[in-house]
XYZ file of C-alpha atoms in Angstrom:
749
model
C -35.638 100.748 -14.371
C -34.970 98.552 -17.411
C -34.053 94.934 -16.477
C -31.177 93.017 -18.141
C -31.731 92.512 -21.816
C -34.822 94.696 -21.809
C -34.276 97.607 -24.256
C -37.971 98.434 -24.637
C -37.623 101.535 -22.430
C -34.727 102.716 -24.445
C -36.170 102.373 -27.868
C -36.349 105.691 -29.583
C -34.143 107.388 -26.952
C -30.677 108.643 -27.702
C -28.539 107.559 -24.750
C -25.348 109.092 -23.383
C -24.612 106.498 -20.833
C -25.699 103.068 -19.612
C -24.731 101.884 -16.068
C -25.493 98.405 -14.570
C -27.051 98.942 -11.232
C -25.623 96.860 -8.349
C -29.217 95.967 -7.297
C -30.029 94.552 -10.724
C -31.237 96.285 -13.966
C -29.848 99.290 -15.629
C -29.810 102.940 -15.275
C -30.038 104.974 -18.457
C -28.903 108.671 -19.047
C -30.513 110.202 -22.056
C -28.348 112.139 -24.330
C -30.515 115.256 -24.008
C -30.173 115.230 -20.223
C -26.360 114.863 -20.456
C -25.915 117.602 -22.964
C -28.030 120.092 -21.097
C -26.339 119.074 -17.823
C -22.895 119.627 -19.183
C -23.952 122.838 -20.813
C -25.214 124.170 -17.445
C -21.984 123.101 -15.555
C -19.660 124.397 -18.228
C -21.476 127.724 -18.454
C -21.238 128.188 -14.670
C -17.523 127.443 -14.886
C -17.018 129.833 -17.711
C -18.702 132.618 -15.930
C -15.635 133.053 -13.779
C -13.890 134.569 -16.675
C -16.783 136.143 -18.741
C -17.365 133.179 -21.001
C -20.570 131.609 -19.846
C -22.232 131.485 -23.161
C -19.224 130.210 -24.929
C -18.574 127.411 -22.450
C -22.246 126.410 -22.373
C -22.576 126.173 -26.220
C -19.510 123.943 -26.280
C -20.941 121.768 -23.626
C -24.239 121.639 -25.507
C -22.517 120.474 -28.770
C -19.789 118.247 -27.272
C -21.580 114.783 -27.633
C -23.881 115.435 -30.480
C -22.193 112.633 -32.476
C -23.552 110.212 -30.040
C -26.873 110.556 -31.739
C -25.597 108.492 -34.727
C -27.006 104.985 -34.801
C -23.413 103.558 -35.060
C -22.621 104.980 -31.676
C -25.943 104.075 -30.120
C -25.457 100.422 -31.180
C -21.914 100.373 -29.885
C -23.099 101.746 -26.516
C -25.814 99.208 -26.093
C -23.598 96.277 -27.205
C -20.391 97.275 -25.390
C -22.226 97.630 -21.987
C -24.063 94.406 -22.325
C -27.452 96.200 -22.286
C -28.387 94.925 -25.680
C -25.625 92.691 -27.239
C -27.382 92.460 -30.611
C -27.565 96.250 -31.055
C -24.246 96.711 -32.692
C -20.403 95.992 -32.775
C -18.521 96.293 -29.463
C -15.336 97.121 -31.419
C -16.566 99.900 -33.578
C -14.496 103.154 -33.073
C -16.667 106.153 -33.854
C -15.345 109.705 -33.635
C -18.368 111.158 -32.040
C -16.614 114.399 -30.997
C -16.167 115.597 -34.607
C -19.877 116.006 -35.233
C -20.433 118.796 -32.789
C -17.271 120.444 -33.942
C -18.495 120.320 -37.552
C -21.796 121.880 -36.634
C -20.123 124.618 -34.699
C -17.951 125.568 -37.708
C -21.035 125.368 -40.062
C -23.310 127.409 -37.976
C -20.955 129.987 -36.370
C -17.955 130.362 -38.701
C -14.968 131.942 -37.030
C -16.619 131.743 -33.583
C -17.334 127.978 -34.310
C -13.619 127.378 -35.034
C -12.755 128.370 -31.550
C -15.468 126.102 -30.264
C -14.396 123.195 -32.598
C -11.065 122.777 -30.911
C -12.872 122.372 -27.517
C -15.667 119.971 -28.802
C -13.325 117.838 -30.977
C -10.814 117.578 -28.198
C -13.060 116.935 -25.139
C -11.718 113.318 -25.068
C -8.558 113.175 -27.183
C -7.292 116.577 -25.921
C -6.535 119.856 -27.795
C -4.836 119.169 -31.178
C -2.990 121.384 -33.629
C -4.898 122.978 -36.484
C -2.530 121.422 -38.957
C 0.417 119.276 -38.522
C 3.174 117.756 -40.744
C 2.683 114.490 -38.910
C -0.490 112.856 -40.050
C -0.720 110.776 -36.789
C -1.052 114.022 -34.860
C -4.791 114.056 -35.575
C -4.900 117.713 -36.728
C -8.231 119.313 -36.358
C -8.375 120.535 -39.961
C -7.741 116.964 -41.122
C -10.429 115.455 -38.930
C -12.934 118.082 -39.942
C -12.132 117.392 -43.654
C -12.180 113.537 -43.495
C -15.092 113.076 -41.124
C -17.192 116.168 -41.698
C -19.766 113.991 -43.492
C -20.777 112.494 -40.129
C -22.589 115.689 -39.427
C -25.012 115.154 -42.368
C -25.513 111.532 -41.493
C -26.287 112.342 -37.925
C -28.751 115.101 -38.910
C -30.389 112.778 -41.351
C -31.064 110.104 -38.679
C -32.674 112.781 -36.387
C -32.947 112.607 -32.625
C -31.228 116.013 -31.966
C -33.667 118.330 -30.154
C -34.547 121.484 -31.855
C -33.453 123.714 -29.024
C -29.889 122.333 -29.531
C -29.790 122.560 -33.321
C -31.098 126.178 -33.115
C -29.150 127.292 -30.045
C -27.857 130.939 -30.608
C -24.254 131.746 -30.752
C -22.626 133.719 -28.049
C -23.976 137.274 -27.622
C -20.824 138.513 -25.976
C -17.513 138.782 -27.471
C -14.501 136.713 -26.497
C -13.140 138.302 -23.283
C -9.613 138.239 -24.628
C -8.415 140.419 -27.509
C -4.796 139.581 -28.177
C -3.089 136.836 -30.057
C -0.976 136.098 -26.948
C -4.145 135.361 -24.925
C -6.211 133.198 -27.417
C -4.563 129.851 -26.821
C -5.094 130.112 -23.031
C -8.650 131.191 -23.358
C -9.389 128.187 -25.551
C -7.702 125.989 -22.873
C -9.817 127.508 -20.184
C -13.033 126.759 -22.248
C -11.820 123.193 -22.877
C -11.311 122.876 -19.162
C -14.833 123.905 -18.424
C -16.293 121.409 -20.791
C -13.870 118.509 -19.798
C -14.648 119.038 -16.055
C -18.368 119.488 -16.672
C -18.437 116.285 -18.759
C -16.560 114.284 -16.140
C -18.653 115.651 -13.197
C -22.034 115.022 -14.973
C -20.871 111.436 -15.807
C -19.644 110.918 -12.192
C -22.895 112.189 -10.680
C -24.824 109.683 -12.702
C -22.547 106.744 -12.277
C -21.417 107.414 -8.621
C -24.134 109.565 -6.983
C -22.089 109.510 -3.698
C -19.093 111.377 -4.989
C -20.546 114.997 -5.455
C -21.023 115.229 -1.678
C -17.387 114.135 -0.993
C -16.185 116.765 -3.462
C -18.011 119.425 -1.524
C -16.568 118.614 1.822
C -13.998 121.472 2.120
C -13.705 124.223 4.569
C -14.407 127.793 3.308
C -11.420 130.064 2.581
C -12.541 132.453 5.145
C -12.471 129.769 7.893
C -8.877 128.966 6.793
C -7.949 132.602 7.140
C -9.262 132.818 10.687
C -7.213 129.727 11.602
C -4.102 131.138 10.048
C -4.480 134.386 12.058
C -4.787 132.407 15.175
C -1.633 130.502 14.364
C 0.295 133.575 13.479
C -0.582 135.324 16.627
C 1.285 132.677 18.550
C 4.564 133.724 16.773
C 4.712 137.359 18.007
C 7.069 136.426 20.692
C 10.355 134.566 20.795
C 13.340 136.869 20.011
C 14.309 139.592 17.545
C 13.945 137.465 14.346
C 10.294 136.594 15.210
C 9.738 140.243 15.925
C 11.026 141.206 12.640
C 8.951 138.653 10.852
C 5.870 139.958 12.578
C 6.757 143.545 11.444
C 7.261 142.345 7.920
C 3.825 140.610 7.958
C 2.071 143.734 9.277
C 3.655 145.745 6.426
C 2.563 143.222 3.869
C -0.962 142.856 5.148
C -1.631 146.630 4.710
C -1.680 145.862 0.884
C -4.153 142.998 1.034
C -7.064 145.011 -0.342
C -4.962 146.531 -3.142
C -6.089 146.279 -6.699
C -5.449 142.746 -8.171
C -2.470 142.180 -10.404
C 1.198 141.441 -9.826
C 2.938 141.649 -6.478
C 6.516 140.854 -5.287
C 7.487 139.874 -1.839
C 11.206 140.165 -1.300
C 12.161 138.951 2.105
C 15.683 137.425 3.018
C 15.621 133.685 3.765
C 14.394 133.114 7.339
C 12.251 136.324 7.193
C 9.001 134.321 7.374
C 7.898 134.795 3.811
C 6.121 131.539 3.428
C 3.402 132.113 6.056
C 3.449 135.876 5.377
C 2.756 135.302 1.589
C -0.059 132.865 2.386
C -1.666 135.306 4.896
C -1.519 138.034 2.278
C -2.903 135.707 -0.402
C -5.918 134.677 1.807
C -6.704 138.252 2.902
C -6.330 139.458 -0.758
C -8.719 136.752 -1.884
C -11.332 137.742 0.693
C -10.904 141.446 -0.050
C -11.059 141.132 -3.807
C -13.518 138.228 -4.174
C -10.990 135.588 -5.298
C -12.027 131.966 -5.078
C -8.951 130.044 -3.973
C -5.205 130.369 -3.290
C -2.730 128.252 -5.336
C 0.715 127.938 -3.786
C 3.367 126.675 -6.278
C 6.695 125.422 -5.071
C 9.691 124.476 -7.269
C 11.047 121.504 -5.385
C 9.489 118.379 -4.274
C 11.959 118.262 -1.456
C 10.196 121.045 0.277
C 6.558 120.780 -0.823
C 5.585 118.187 1.786
C 7.280 120.319 4.458
C 5.344 123.397 3.383
C 1.910 121.483 2.921
C 2.470 120.059 6.493
C 3.093 123.647 7.854
C 0.026 124.949 6.098
C -2.178 122.141 7.459
C -0.952 122.895 10.990
C -1.684 126.555 10.423
C -5.140 126.447 8.708
C -6.435 122.918 9.373
C -6.230 119.695 7.450
C -9.677 120.156 5.740
C -8.546 123.136 3.695
C -5.314 122.037 1.981
C -5.022 120.029 -1.211
C -1.508 118.747 -1.788
C -1.037 117.813 -5.395
C 2.281 116.538 -6.750
C 3.801 113.301 -8.032
C 5.200 112.027 -4.842
C 2.193 112.457 -2.552
C 1.772 109.611 -0.206
C -1.529 108.081 -1.120
C -1.866 106.520 2.378
C -2.117 110.033 3.741
C -4.536 111.225 1.002
C -8.222 110.767 1.606
C -10.972 110.149 -0.992
C -12.002 113.853 -1.035
C -8.419 114.941 -1.776
C -8.086 112.343 -4.595
C -11.207 113.752 -6.198
C -10.165 117.369 -5.719
C -6.673 116.615 -7.309
C -8.524 116.097 -10.580
C -9.868 119.603 -10.886
C -8.487 121.756 -8.041
C -11.786 122.439 -6.554
C -10.394 123.181 -3.107
C -9.717 126.417 -1.162
C -5.996 126.117 -0.848
C -3.884 124.056 -3.403
C -0.143 123.366 -2.716
C 1.429 122.145 -5.873
C 4.673 122.219 -7.829
C 5.723 124.887 -10.320
C 6.048 122.137 -12.790
C 2.460 120.949 -12.297
C 1.117 124.470 -12.564
C 2.836 125.635 -15.640
C 2.796 122.451 -17.589
C -0.930 122.388 -17.012
C -1.215 125.909 -18.486
C 0.498 124.781 -21.710
C -0.991 121.228 -21.789
C -3.292 119.698 -24.400
C -4.404 116.480 -22.762
C -7.746 116.351 -21.004
C -6.437 115.134 -17.672
C -4.115 118.172 -17.409
C -6.357 120.887 -18.590
C -9.446 119.845 -16.606
C -8.250 121.936 -13.568
C -7.507 125.229 -15.400
C -10.986 126.917 -15.088
C -10.458 126.821 -11.336
C -7.247 128.837 -11.647
C -9.451 131.822 -12.909
C -10.091 134.399 -10.284
C -7.567 132.991 -7.883
C -4.421 134.202 -6.161
C -1.203 132.433 -7.268
C 1.728 132.539 -4.959
C 5.059 131.565 -6.822
C 7.497 130.511 -4.029
C 11.161 130.825 -4.782
C 10.377 132.743 -8.011
C 13.972 133.038 -8.922
C 13.903 129.383 -9.978
C 11.569 129.956 -12.905
C 13.588 128.257 -15.692
C 15.228 130.822 -18.188
C 14.788 128.527 -21.081
C 10.946 128.829 -20.714
C 10.819 132.225 -19.216
C 8.998 134.026 -21.972
C 6.152 131.489 -22.342
C 5.726 131.452 -18.518
C 5.674 135.218 -18.220
C 3.301 135.323 -21.208
C 0.902 132.951 -19.356
C 1.018 134.924 -16.182
C 0.333 138.241 -17.956
C -2.677 136.655 -19.629
C -3.998 135.312 -16.431
C -3.698 138.607 -14.619
C -5.155 140.681 -17.502
C -7.877 138.326 -18.736
C -8.812 135.910 -16.030
C -8.841 137.845 -12.773
C -5.725 136.275 -11.254
C -3.350 137.945 -8.766
C 0.188 136.780 -8.731
C 2.720 136.942 -5.818
C 6.370 136.545 -6.683
C 7.875 135.365 -3.477
C 11.569 135.064 -3.029
C 14.639 136.171 -1.115
C 16.467 136.851 -4.403
C 13.930 138.633 -6.594
C 14.748 138.015 -10.328
C 14.802 140.745 -12.953
C 11.263 140.120 -14.300
C 10.310 143.782 -15.025
C 10.426 145.022 -18.570
C 13.947 145.956 -19.395
C 16.778 146.124 -21.758
C 19.250 143.281 -21.228
C 23.055 143.653 -21.380
C 23.106 141.833 -24.742
C 20.832 144.673 -26.074
C 17.734 142.530 -26.346
C 14.509 143.844 -25.051
C 12.893 141.753 -22.395
C 9.156 142.171 -22.263
C 8.792 140.870 -18.643
C 6.052 141.918 -16.340
C 4.704 145.426 -15.843
C 3.186 146.946 -12.746
C 4.680 144.559 -10.165
C 4.204 146.055 -6.738
C 6.498 145.233 -3.763
C 4.695 144.264 -0.595
C 7.611 144.895 1.794
C 8.358 148.378 2.711
C 12.194 148.302 2.345
C 13.644 145.177 0.915
C 17.172 146.623 0.990
C 16.888 147.642 4.690
C 15.201 144.269 5.440
C 18.171 142.548 3.858
C 20.514 144.511 6.049
C 18.660 143.806 9.266
C 18.259 140.181 8.468
C 21.939 139.880 7.441
C 23.000 136.930 9.820
C 25.979 135.592 7.967
C 29.572 136.556 6.983
C 30.430 135.239 3.527
C 34.022 134.324 2.587
C 34.491 134.479 -1.282
C 37.414 132.716 -3.136
C 40.457 135.003 -3.438
C 41.212 133.663 -6.855
C 38.409 132.210 -9.105
C 41.041 130.445 -11.247
C 42.299 128.235 -8.297
C 40.159 125.133 -7.743
C 40.043 123.270 -4.508
C 40.325 119.476 -4.575
C 37.676 117.404 -2.833
C 40.273 116.125 -0.360
C 40.861 119.765 0.731
C 37.228 120.514 0.970
C 36.648 117.240 2.932
C 39.368 118.142 5.440
C 37.852 121.616 6.022
C 34.342 120.160 6.487
C 35.584 117.409 8.674
C 37.054 120.079 10.991
C 33.654 121.604 11.688
C 31.284 120.260 14.303
C 27.928 121.295 12.619
C 28.304 122.121 8.927
C 26.326 121.890 5.680
C 28.170 121.589 2.440
C 26.308 122.118 -0.783
C 27.758 121.048 -4.127
C 26.636 121.207 -7.712
C 26.108 117.641 -8.837
C 25.130 114.155 -7.470
C 28.656 112.881 -8.406
C 30.277 115.694 -6.363
C 28.051 114.927 -3.420
C 28.915 111.222 -3.595
C 32.732 111.996 -3.843
C 32.744 114.417 -1.045
C 30.510 112.430 1.441
C 33.039 109.528 1.301
C 35.792 111.926 2.372
C 33.930 113.260 5.514
C 33.794 110.668 8.231
C 30.096 110.079 9.409
C 28.695 112.477 7.018
C 25.152 112.569 6.208
C 24.349 112.736 2.450
C 21.481 114.002 0.310
C 21.018 113.776 -3.384
C 18.563 112.860 -5.957
C 20.179 109.447 -6.163
C 18.178 108.780 -2.946
C 14.390 108.335 -3.042
C 12.077 110.907 -1.452
C 11.395 108.740 1.542
C 15.054 108.235 2.142
C 15.922 111.954 1.938
C 13.088 112.799 4.346
C 14.565 110.470 6.850
C 18.092 111.838 6.553
C 16.894 115.471 6.799
C 15.026 114.477 9.975
C 18.219 112.972 11.360
C 20.152 116.105 10.589
C 17.540 118.334 12.316
C 17.530 116.094 15.326
C 21.238 116.272 15.678
C 21.233 120.084 15.266
C 18.465 120.391 17.957
C 20.395 118.119 20.333
C 23.763 119.998 19.790
C 25.427 116.917 18.453
C 27.995 116.788 15.712
C 26.372 116.800 12.213
C 28.033 117.099 8.830
C 25.633 117.148 5.860
C 26.758 117.024 2.261
C 24.051 117.695 -0.200
C 23.286 118.832 -3.740
C 21.228 122.120 -4.233
C 18.022 120.252 -3.456
C 18.573 121.355 0.239
C 18.609 125.078 -0.602
C 15.238 126.481 -1.473
C 12.973 126.442 1.661
C 14.334 123.483 3.632
C 14.140 124.449 7.163
C 17.541 123.727 8.588
C 19.752 125.950 10.722
C 23.529 125.373 10.623
C 26.164 127.567 12.124
C 28.591 126.975 9.202
C 27.719 126.387 5.422
C 30.161 125.659 2.628
C 28.945 126.270 -0.920
C 30.590 125.271 -4.225
C 30.744 128.201 -6.598
C 27.427 128.498 -8.460
C 24.745 131.104 -9.457
C 24.465 134.017 -7.022
C 20.919 133.034 -6.244
C 22.024 129.518 -5.280
C 24.734 130.922 -2.961
C 22.198 133.150 -1.286
C 19.908 130.234 -0.778
C 22.625 128.057 0.741
C 23.459 131.021 3.024
C 19.829 130.979 4.140
C 20.433 127.560 5.815
C 23.098 129.337 7.896
C 22.201 130.984 11.328
C 18.637 130.979 10.047
C 17.130 131.835 13.541
C 19.786 134.352 14.392
C 21.073 132.597 17.415
C 24.638 133.612 16.562
C 26.002 137.114 16.042
C 27.087 135.933 12.586
C 27.014 132.532 10.949
C 29.860 131.636 8.482
C 29.425 130.805 4.802
C 32.498 129.727 2.768
C 32.335 129.773 -0.981
C 34.990 127.690 -2.670
C 35.788 126.799 -6.363
C 35.203 123.135 -6.804
C 37.414 120.708 -8.843
C 34.984 120.857 -11.846
C 32.750 123.558 -13.215
C 29.008 123.324 -12.944
C 27.301 121.038 -15.560
C 26.586 122.597 -18.948
C 23.354 124.422 -19.353
C 21.535 126.589 -16.858
C 23.806 125.754 -13.886
C 26.943 126.648 -15.960
C 25.403 129.848 -17.138
C 24.455 130.824 -13.523
C 28.082 130.174 -12.373
C 29.413 132.291 -15.196
C 27.105 135.150 -14.314
C 28.377 135.075 -10.732
C 32.004 135.007 -12.018
C 31.123 138.050 -14.177
C 29.922 139.955 -11.167
C 33.006 139.060 -9.031
C 35.213 139.953 -12.002
C 33.505 143.253 -12.500
C 34.936 144.704 -9.203
C 31.593 144.696 -7.370
C 32.136 144.859 -3.620
C 31.795 141.240 -2.442
C 30.012 142.371 0.704
C 27.243 143.747 -1.509
C 26.846 140.635 -3.595
C 23.843 139.319 -1.618
C 21.764 142.567 -1.733
C 18.703 143.038 -3.970
C 20.448 145.270 -6.479
C 23.205 142.679 -7.144
C 20.544 140.090 -7.811
C 18.980 142.188 -10.518
C 22.340 142.523 -12.209
C 22.850 138.709 -11.859
C 19.535 137.865 -13.467
C 20.015 140.361 -16.250
C 23.279 138.620 -17.016
C 21.611 135.242 -16.821
C 18.852 136.210 -19.104
C 21.265 137.426 -21.697
C 22.600 133.918 -22.428
C 22.531 133.002 -26.140
C 19.494 130.861 -27.066
C 16.965 133.279 -25.644
C 14.271 132.819 -23.127
C 11.963 130.604 -25.232
C 14.542 128.039 -26.323
C 12.059 125.594 -27.561
C 10.144 128.117 -29.734
C 6.754 127.635 -27.885
C 5.204 131.061 -28.135
C 5.313 131.254 -32.056
C 3.426 128.023 -32.082
C 0.633 129.446 -30.035
C 0.565 133.035 -31.180
C 1.952 133.493 -34.673
C -1.320 132.416 -36.535
C -3.600 132.916 -33.547
C -5.483 135.680 -35.487
C -6.756 132.958 -37.832
C -7.118 130.489 -34.935
C -4.531 128.166 -36.424
C -2.854 127.185 -33.119
C -0.464 124.158 -32.438
C -1.674 123.140 -29.028
C -0.231 119.532 -29.117
C 3.139 120.505 -30.556
C 3.599 123.333 -27.938
C 2.569 120.936 -25.149
C 5.159 118.399 -26.221
C 7.830 121.068 -26.220
C 6.922 122.650 -22.840
C 8.532 120.126 -20.518
C 10.160 122.004 -17.587
C 11.836 118.704 -16.522
C 13.769 117.314 -19.403
C 13.393 113.553 -18.965
C 14.764 112.700 -22.431
C 17.293 109.911 -22.042
C 16.310 109.250 -18.478
C 14.628 106.307 -16.768
C 12.604 106.196 -13.521
C 13.515 103.178 -11.378
C 12.112 101.869 -8.119
C 14.435 101.455 -5.158
C 14.236 98.875 -2.256
C 14.172 101.371 0.618
C 11.975 100.754 3.656
C 8.518 99.789 2.655
C 9.527 100.290 -0.903
C 10.932 96.771 -0.827
C 7.458 95.280 -0.097
C 5.869 97.558 -2.701
C 8.316 96.298 -5.358
C 7.306 92.770 -4.692
C 3.690 93.717 -5.044
C 4.579 95.445 -8.296
C 6.404 92.267 -9.528
C 3.246 90.129 -8.797
C 0.970 92.653 -10.455
C 3.162 92.946 -13.487
C 2.995 89.230 -13.970
C -0.765 89.162 -13.645
C -3.195 90.098 -16.337
C -4.261 93.770 -16.082
C -0.917 94.856 -14.532
C -0.610 97.105 -11.444
C -3.304 99.512 -10.354
C -2.872 103.212 -10.182
C -2.864 103.239 -6.271
C 0.148 100.918 -6.118
C 2.130 103.029 -8.575
C 1.244 106.214 -6.634
C 2.559 104.670 -3.438
C 5.782 103.706 -5.315
C 6.369 107.282 -6.329
C 8.125 107.899 -2.966
C 10.556 105.121 -3.711
C 11.799 106.247 -7.168
C 15.109 107.684 -8.552
C 15.580 109.125 -12.023
C 18.765 107.890 -13.744
C 20.539 108.913 -16.948
C 21.109 106.535 -19.718
C 24.790 106.011 -18.987
C 23.924 105.258 -15.272
C 21.348 102.621 -16.396
C 23.898 101.044 -18.715
C 26.481 100.841 -16.070
C 24.053 99.296 -13.650
C 23.006 96.832 -16.262
C 26.618 95.748 -16.891
C 27.088 95.155 -13.186
C 23.702 93.287 -12.923
C 22.193 95.915 -10.674
C 18.808 96.160 -12.339
C 15.770 94.016 -11.686
C 13.347 94.174 -14.618
C 9.715 93.725 -13.670
C 7.965 92.679 -16.846
C 8.361 94.779 -19.900
C 7.588 98.206 -18.244
C 9.218 98.580 -14.885
C 12.726 98.502 -13.440
C 13.843 98.279 -9.859
C 17.332 98.461 -8.326
C 18.605 95.306 -6.821
C 19.100 95.521 -2.964
C 22.840 95.220 -3.069
C 22.871 98.401 -5.363
C 21.010 100.574 -3.013
C 22.374 102.125 0.237
C 20.293 104.204 2.642
C 23.424 106.538 3.151
C 24.385 106.958 -0.537
C 21.461 106.040 -2.553
C 21.876 104.102 -5.825
C 25.388 102.707 -6.049
C 26.988 103.318 -9.415
C 30.499 102.819 -10.699
C 31.311 106.016 -12.538
C 34.537 107.320 -14.231
C 36.713 104.950 -12.186
C 35.277 106.084 -8.958
C 33.672 103.072 -7.270
C 30.889 104.032 -4.854
C 30.284 101.093 -2.464
C 29.588 100.456 1.168
C 33.275 99.857 1.688
C 34.477 103.364 0.568
């Protein structure tokens, strides 16, 4: 092992990595070892989708630029191994060398590889861009292409690398629609291989931690044992068992698209997981990815899965994960999804499929040959529906993925003609897993819905408050945070849930509501729609402000959920204000159209009515690719001129423009904020672990809300980057306290 300052053993060697050993001296990784190590790993990853040679070649070329003496001097100097070897500040674009060589040797094939090689650190870029700062690939190749000749002139690249043959197999995808995702998958293979090879050299203990997961088959056995305990316990459990038996008969069916249409309370969550695991075993799939739309239910679902299959099999990956509950193995697996069962958000899944950054694309190759369950599939955002469905088609047709669309209110995702005359490409060949969704809906119909007699007559919050106050156990779901705040103040003793409360606060309130229900005590819960999809509560009475038909059905699913009553009661009312502009307004208008078309109100929550509702919703002006994402990825894909970075910037399922994330002093969040204050004042700033812990104590506020709090001195600025809410402006019953439109929300109201 070379000692400090001793470069004799490195003379003549091209190095990829220099690590100072804790016991003294240095450990040196040769560039040749690194390139071949990454090529082997990347090739193994690419084999999952028929691209072993492509991924291996990209891995072999990815760091060729490190042969250049400028980089070698920088590496030796910046690590302290040989301070006199070069400059510690020199920035050298080493990734462009291998990209240039791939283009020179392999032409069109090399162009696909060039995206991957040039972007293995900086991320996938656009081929060309109006913005020069974008780092367009064509510009980098043109401006820095001479580095290839310089590097070759200095020598040091082994002949087997320089003369490596091109791929002997054609690209496994043939369509312009599929090309961008295939390149992303290859990028993922190289990025993950590069990271793992570096990690194994620098931290030899970590590979063993990554491998410490239960096998998928073991999880399936545990789940079967758990489900067997649910076969008794009343007619609803009996029906759930019957549905599961129907579904499991299809577990060995050909991979592809499946739908599972089961009314709320029909046990679709564990049934869909059981199907996914059995299908994975029968068809040789590697893992199950369970995607959920709301953070408010993902922790509940992950906890349910861990209880069912064992803690050693579930990776929970989302922004508000409590890092105190996450072991080292899970933290590592979250980087690349190398676990048998991943529970994540719909946002995390789809934004990764359209991402350009290395940290987001790294996991993608592990999606190949998997089973994806999309829980609450009706919540796929219409503004992004065409890009999302395009990605799903490509995953199924080109990457061995099976997809389960799981919902009580199945959206109209099949190919069809919409009411506005536009052709909707949709998904083809979707197979329903439940025998008779309509019959099942009838058998699981546990509520009676009262619809407004006149859609033109609005009900004041005072009237709604009086009605809700007259019920012993009632849930009232409204459309906005402001509506929830207004109504909660009018219902004595009401519990309140909205996104103005941090995740930790919401979890406590929800637990209080469940405890009161279980004890038979009075409980009146006022909530925004975050309580609707998948939250396991069972109220005898539910009030719902007029909204999209899917939202109304989801709210009804929180009523008489376990079938303890002959019929639960759901009351739909027209609130004082319409839904906010955008998707919520469009959904409400689609419901109004159905009600105004003379459709029997008793049939409005049946599967055929939901198809009509979604057809109306998908016909809204502006289309189903409102940001114009697909043309950026497919229009010039035949010539491999793809705008990866621009498409990624537009594919943001959560529009956070004009919003600010603030920390709130709730529970232990108060102590964490003080730690953040101290860290922000210190050099280096806060570490990642502290920020991850604070995720559960955040609220996202609009610009007007921030301005109002600022005027009232409700904000506490922690350095230049972070903002916290002052203690007097956060209440554990109402969340962030804001004065809005003359309505003062305070503890005295």
